[in-house]
Amino acid sequence: MAHGELWLDHVARRIGGPRVLALGLLRGLAVLAGFMWVVLAPSDHAGWGPVQTVLLGFLAYSAALMASLWRWPHRTLQLNLLVVTVDLVFALLLIHLTGGTRSVLFLALLLIAGVQAYYHGYGYGVGVALVAAAAYVGVVWPTLDHVEAANTLIRVVVLIGTAVGVGVLAQVEERERLAVARLSSDGVAETRTAGAFSMWARTTAMSRAL
């Protein structure tokens, strides 16, 4: 196994498994995407300004969150409601600063809703998506026109649909995982029973021979 794979395996075990590790990797991807947007930003966002300041704040917040996840994994995971609230605030603030309805950073809301649906269940994810959709409409309302109104409606539908689809997929995956675990447990129990019976048979045969 390569050193990189060994390191990832160690990190995953330290913070609670590969599913938790994926959370950190997705957050890193979000930070990278934000700064790539800054690098490729249109001229009206060139130089240091509010967008760059908010992104720097998000970077610092994400770094602190990952450090906390490394140091206190279980305690940090219990703060999910606070974390998703802060994530939504950052995402909506960036959407507001980068054009409202014209901002491509709406995609961050899809990631937030999808992650919540996958890790915390269908109902929780849909609830987050509904809150995010309502807040998004409120943020972009001043920039709406007859064209962007239709685009905004489509984005809201996609946002809620993403949470529904990912939530259903997560439930199916969870049922399959539990079924595999149950079969594995039954197999171990049967193996132990067969082993015990075999030992009893050998002991009985030796006793009769004596």
GROMACS .gro file of C-alpha atoms in nm:
model
  210
    1MET     CA    1   0.000   0.000   0.000
    2ALA     CA    2   0.137   0.345  -0.092
    3HIS     CA    3   0.235   0.593   0.179
    4GLY     CA    4  -0.050   0.825   0.075
    5GLU     CA    5  -0.306   0.546   0.116
    6LEU     CA    6  -0.161   0.450   0.454
    7TRP     CA    7  -0.183   0.811   0.569
    8LEU     CA    8  -0.545   0.843   0.452
    9ASP     CA    9  -0.632   0.515   0.624
   10HIS     CA   10  -0.475   0.642   0.947
   11VAL     CA   11  -0.663   0.973   0.926
   12ALA     CA   12  -0.993   0.797   0.853
   13ARG     CA   13  -0.954   0.570   1.157
   14ARG     CA   14  -0.857   0.868   1.373
   15ILE     CA   15  -1.164   1.078   1.296
   16GLY     CA   16  -1.429   0.807   1.269
   17GLY     CA   17  -1.405   0.629   0.934
   18PRO     CA   18  -1.399   0.704   0.562
   19ARG     CA   19  -1.744   0.868   0.564
   20VAL     CA   20  -1.620   1.131   0.809
   21LEU     CA   21  -1.297   1.171   0.613
   22ALA     CA   22  -1.506   1.247   0.305
   23LEU     CA   23  -1.659   1.543   0.490
   24GLY     CA   24  -1.317   1.698   0.534
   25LEU     CA   25  -1.224   1.635   0.172
   26LEU     CA   26  -1.548   1.795   0.051
   27ARG     CA   27  -1.481   2.100   0.268
   28GLY     CA   28  -1.133   2.125   0.124
   29LEU     CA   29  -1.282   2.107  -0.224
   30ALA     CA   30  -1.523   2.390  -0.138
   31VAL     CA   31  -1.236   2.610  -0.017
   32LEU     CA   32  -1.034   2.532  -0.328
   33ALA     CA   33  -1.330   2.611  -0.556
   34GLY     CA   34  -1.382   2.944  -0.380
   35PHE     CA   35  -1.024   3.055  -0.427
   36MET     CA   36  -1.022   2.932  -0.786
   37TRP     CA   37  -1.322   3.159  -0.844
   38VAL     CA   38  -1.120   3.448  -0.701
   39VAL     CA   39  -0.830   3.373  -0.936
   40LEU     CA   40  -1.063   3.360  -1.237
   41ALA     CA   41  -1.300   3.631  -1.112
   42PRO     CA   42  -1.432   3.899  -1.346
   43SER     CA   43  -1.269   4.240  -1.338
   44ASP     CA   44  -1.530   4.392  -1.104
   45HIS     CA   45  -1.409   4.154  -0.830
   46ALA     CA   46  -1.037   4.202  -0.900
   47GLY     CA   47  -0.812   4.302  -0.611
   48TRP     CA   48  -0.886   4.265  -0.240
   49GLY     CA   49  -1.247   4.325  -0.147
   50PRO     CA   50  -1.542   4.187   0.052
   51VAL     CA   51  -1.550   3.858  -0.143
   52GLN     CA   52  -1.186   3.785  -0.067
   53THR     CA   53  -1.237   3.879   0.299
   54VAL     CA   54  -1.533   3.642   0.334
   55LEU     CA   55  -1.340   3.362   0.163
   56LEU     CA   56  -1.047   3.417   0.397
   57GLY     CA   57  -1.289   3.394   0.690
   58PHE     CA   58  -1.433   3.071   0.548
   59LEU     CA   59  -1.080   2.931   0.513
   60ALA     CA   60  -0.999   3.013   0.875
   61TYR     CA   61  -1.331   2.870   0.995
   62SER     CA   62  -1.281   2.550   0.792
   63ALA     CA   63  -0.926   2.508   0.924
   64ALA     CA   64  -1.047   2.548   1.282
   65LEU     CA   65  -1.330   2.301   1.217
   66MET     CA   66  -1.093   2.040   1.073
   67ALA     CA   67  -0.853   2.084   1.365
   68SER     CA   68  -1.144   2.033   1.604
   69LEU     CA   69  -1.256   1.725   1.408
   70TRP     CA   70  -0.905   1.582   1.442
   71ARG     CA   71  -0.876   1.660   1.814
   72TRP     CA   72  -1.236   1.592   1.927
   73PRO     CA   73  -1.407   1.397   1.644
   74HIS     CA   74  -1.721   1.280   1.826
   75ARG     CA   75  -1.781   1.611   2.001
   76THR     CA   76  -1.733   1.805   1.678
   77LEU     CA   77  -1.975   1.585   1.483
   78GLN     CA   78  -2.242   1.662   1.744
   79LEU     CA   79  -2.220   2.031   1.646
   80ASN     CA   80  -2.365   1.964   1.302
   81LEU     CA   81  -2.656   2.207   1.338
   82LEU     CA   82  -2.418   2.491   1.421
   83VAL     CA   83  -2.182   2.390   1.141
   84VAL     CA   84  -2.452   2.376   0.872
   85THR     CA   85  -2.588   2.712   0.989
   86VAL     CA   86  -2.247   2.878   0.957
   87ASP     CA   87  -2.193   2.710   0.618
   88LEU     CA   88  -2.524   2.849   0.492
   89VAL     CA   89  -2.439   3.198   0.618
   90PHE     CA   90  -2.106   3.194   0.436
   91ALA     CA   91  -2.261   3.056   0.116
   92LEU     CA   92  -2.547   3.307   0.111
   93LEU     CA   93  -2.314   3.596   0.188
   94LEU     CA   94  -2.089   3.499  -0.103
   95ILE     CA   95  -2.391   3.465  -0.333
   96HIS     CA   96  -2.503   3.813  -0.232
   97LEU     CA   97  -2.156   3.962  -0.291
   98THR     CA   98  -2.104   3.793  -0.628
   99GLY     CA   99  -2.418   3.895  -0.812
  100GLY     CA  100  -2.721   3.744  -0.644
  101THR     CA  101  -2.918   3.556  -0.909
  102ARG     CA  102  -2.619   3.569  -1.146
  103SER     CA  103  -2.382   3.406  -0.896
  104VAL     CA  104  -2.260   3.055  -0.979
  105LEU     CA  105  -2.177   3.008  -0.610
  106PHE     CA  106  -2.536   2.888  -0.573
  107LEU     CA  107  -2.374   2.548  -0.631
  108ALA     CA  108  -2.249   2.561  -0.272
  109LEU     CA  109  -2.609   2.522  -0.153
  110LEU     CA  110  -2.642   2.200  -0.353
  111LEU     CA  111  -2.333   2.062  -0.180
  112ILE     CA  112  -2.457   2.162   0.166
  113ALA     CA  113  -2.804   2.011   0.116
  114GLY     CA  114  -2.668   1.695  -0.045
  115VAL     CA  115  -2.416   1.634   0.234
  116GLN     CA  116  -2.681   1.682   0.502
  117ALA     CA  117  -2.921   1.444   0.326
  118TYR     CA  118  -2.652   1.179   0.282
  119TYR     CA  119  -2.509   1.189   0.634
  120HIS     CA  120  -2.814   1.277   0.843
  121GLY     CA  121  -3.107   1.130   0.657
  122TYR     CA  122  -3.376   1.217   0.409
  123GLY     CA  123  -3.588   1.433   0.641
  124TYR     CA  124  -3.298   1.635   0.778
  125GLY     CA  125  -3.155   1.698   0.431
  126VAL     CA  126  -3.488   1.811   0.288
  127GLY     CA  127  -3.536   2.041   0.588
  128VAL     CA  128  -3.195   2.200   0.527
  129ALA     CA  129  -3.277   2.234   0.155
  130LEU     CA  130  -3.607   2.410   0.229
  131VAL     CA  131  -3.440   2.654   0.468
  132ALA     CA  132  -3.158   2.714   0.219
  133ALA     CA  133  -3.408   2.767  -0.066
  134ALA     CA  134  -3.609   3.022   0.134
  135ALA     CA  135  -3.295   3.207   0.241
  136TYR     CA  136  -3.161   3.200  -0.115
  137VAL     CA  137  -3.478   3.357  -0.253
  138GLY     CA  138  -3.457   3.624   0.015
  139VAL     CA  139  -3.093   3.702  -0.069
  140VAL     CA  140  -3.141   3.723  -0.447
  141TRP     CA  141  -3.482   3.897  -0.437
  142PRO     CA  142  -3.339   4.247  -0.506
  143THR     CA  143  -3.171   4.118  -0.826
  144LEU     CA  144  -3.472   3.931  -0.964
  145ASP     CA  145  -3.621   4.021  -1.301
  146HIS     CA  146  -3.861   3.837  -1.531
  147VAL     CA  147  -3.581   3.620  -1.672
  148GLU     CA  148  -3.399   3.549  -1.346
  149ALA     CA  149  -3.726   3.468  -1.172
  150ALA     CA  150  -3.764   3.157  -1.389
  151ASN     CA  151  -3.397   3.064  -1.337
  152THR     CA  152  -3.432   3.105  -0.961
  153LEU     CA  153  -3.738   2.880  -0.955
  154ILE     CA  154  -3.545   2.610  -1.140
  155ARG     CA  155  -3.253   2.641  -0.897
  156VAL     CA  156  -3.487   2.603  -0.601
  157VAL     CA  157  -3.645   2.292  -0.752
  158VAL     CA  158  -3.300   2.144  -0.824
  159LEU     CA  159  -3.187   2.224  -0.468
  160ILE     CA  160  -3.481   2.046  -0.306
  161GLY     CA  161  -3.465   1.763  -0.561
  162THR     CA  162  -3.097   1.710  -0.483
  163ALA     CA  163  -3.173   1.665  -0.114
  164VAL     CA  164  -3.458   1.424  -0.191
  165GLY     CA  165  -3.253   1.215  -0.436
  166VAL     CA  166  -2.942   1.195  -0.220
  167GLY     CA  167  -3.151   1.123   0.089
  168VAL     CA  168  -3.328   0.831  -0.079
  169LEU     CA  169  -2.996   0.697  -0.205
  170ALA     CA  170  -2.847   0.721   0.144
  171GLN     CA  171  -3.141   0.528   0.292
  172VAL     CA  172  -3.103   0.250   0.034
  173GLU     CA  173  -2.730   0.233   0.100
  174GLU     CA  174  -2.783   0.223   0.475
  175ARG     CA  175  -3.031  -0.066   0.443
  176GLU     CA  176  -2.787  -0.258   0.225
  177ARG     CA  177  -2.503  -0.192   0.471
  178LEU     CA  178  -2.714  -0.320   0.761
  179ALA     CA  179  -2.814  -0.627   0.559
  180VAL     CA  180  -2.449  -0.708   0.484
  181ALA     CA  181  -2.356  -0.658   0.849
  182ARG     CA  182  -2.640  -0.885   0.958
  183LEU     CA  183  -2.536  -1.156   0.713
  184SER     CA  184  -2.175  -1.129   0.827
  185SER     CA  185  -2.285  -1.157   1.190
  186ASP     CA  186  -2.499  -1.461   1.110
  187GLY     CA  187  -2.208  -1.619   0.925
  188VAL     CA  188  -1.974  -1.569   1.219
  189ALA     CA  189  -2.233  -1.716   1.456
  190GLU     CA  190  -2.281  -2.019   1.232
  191THR     CA  191  -1.905  -2.069   1.207
  192ARG     CA  192  -1.869  -2.056   1.584
  193THR     CA  193  -2.157  -2.301   1.627
  194ALA     CA  194  -2.009  -2.540   1.373
  195GLY     CA  195  -1.669  -2.514   1.542
  196ALA     CA  196  -1.817  -2.582   1.885
  197PHE     CA  197  -2.010  -2.882   1.751
  198SER     CA  198  -1.697  -3.018   1.583
  199MET     CA  199  -1.498  -2.986   1.906
  200TRP     CA  200  -1.777  -3.155   2.102
  201ALA     CA  201  -1.785  -3.441   1.849
  202ARG     CA  202  -1.409  -3.491   1.869
  203THR     CA  203  -1.416  -3.482   2.250
  204THR     CA  204  -1.701  -3.736   2.259
  205ALA     CA  205  -1.519  -3.968   2.018
  206MET     CA  206  -1.198  -3.954   2.223
  207SER     CA  207  -1.392  -4.025   2.542
  208ARG     CA  208  -1.552  -4.333   2.389
  209ALA     CA  209  -1.216  -4.454   2.261
  210LEU     CA  210  -1.071  -4.431   2.609
   0.00000   0.00000   0.00000
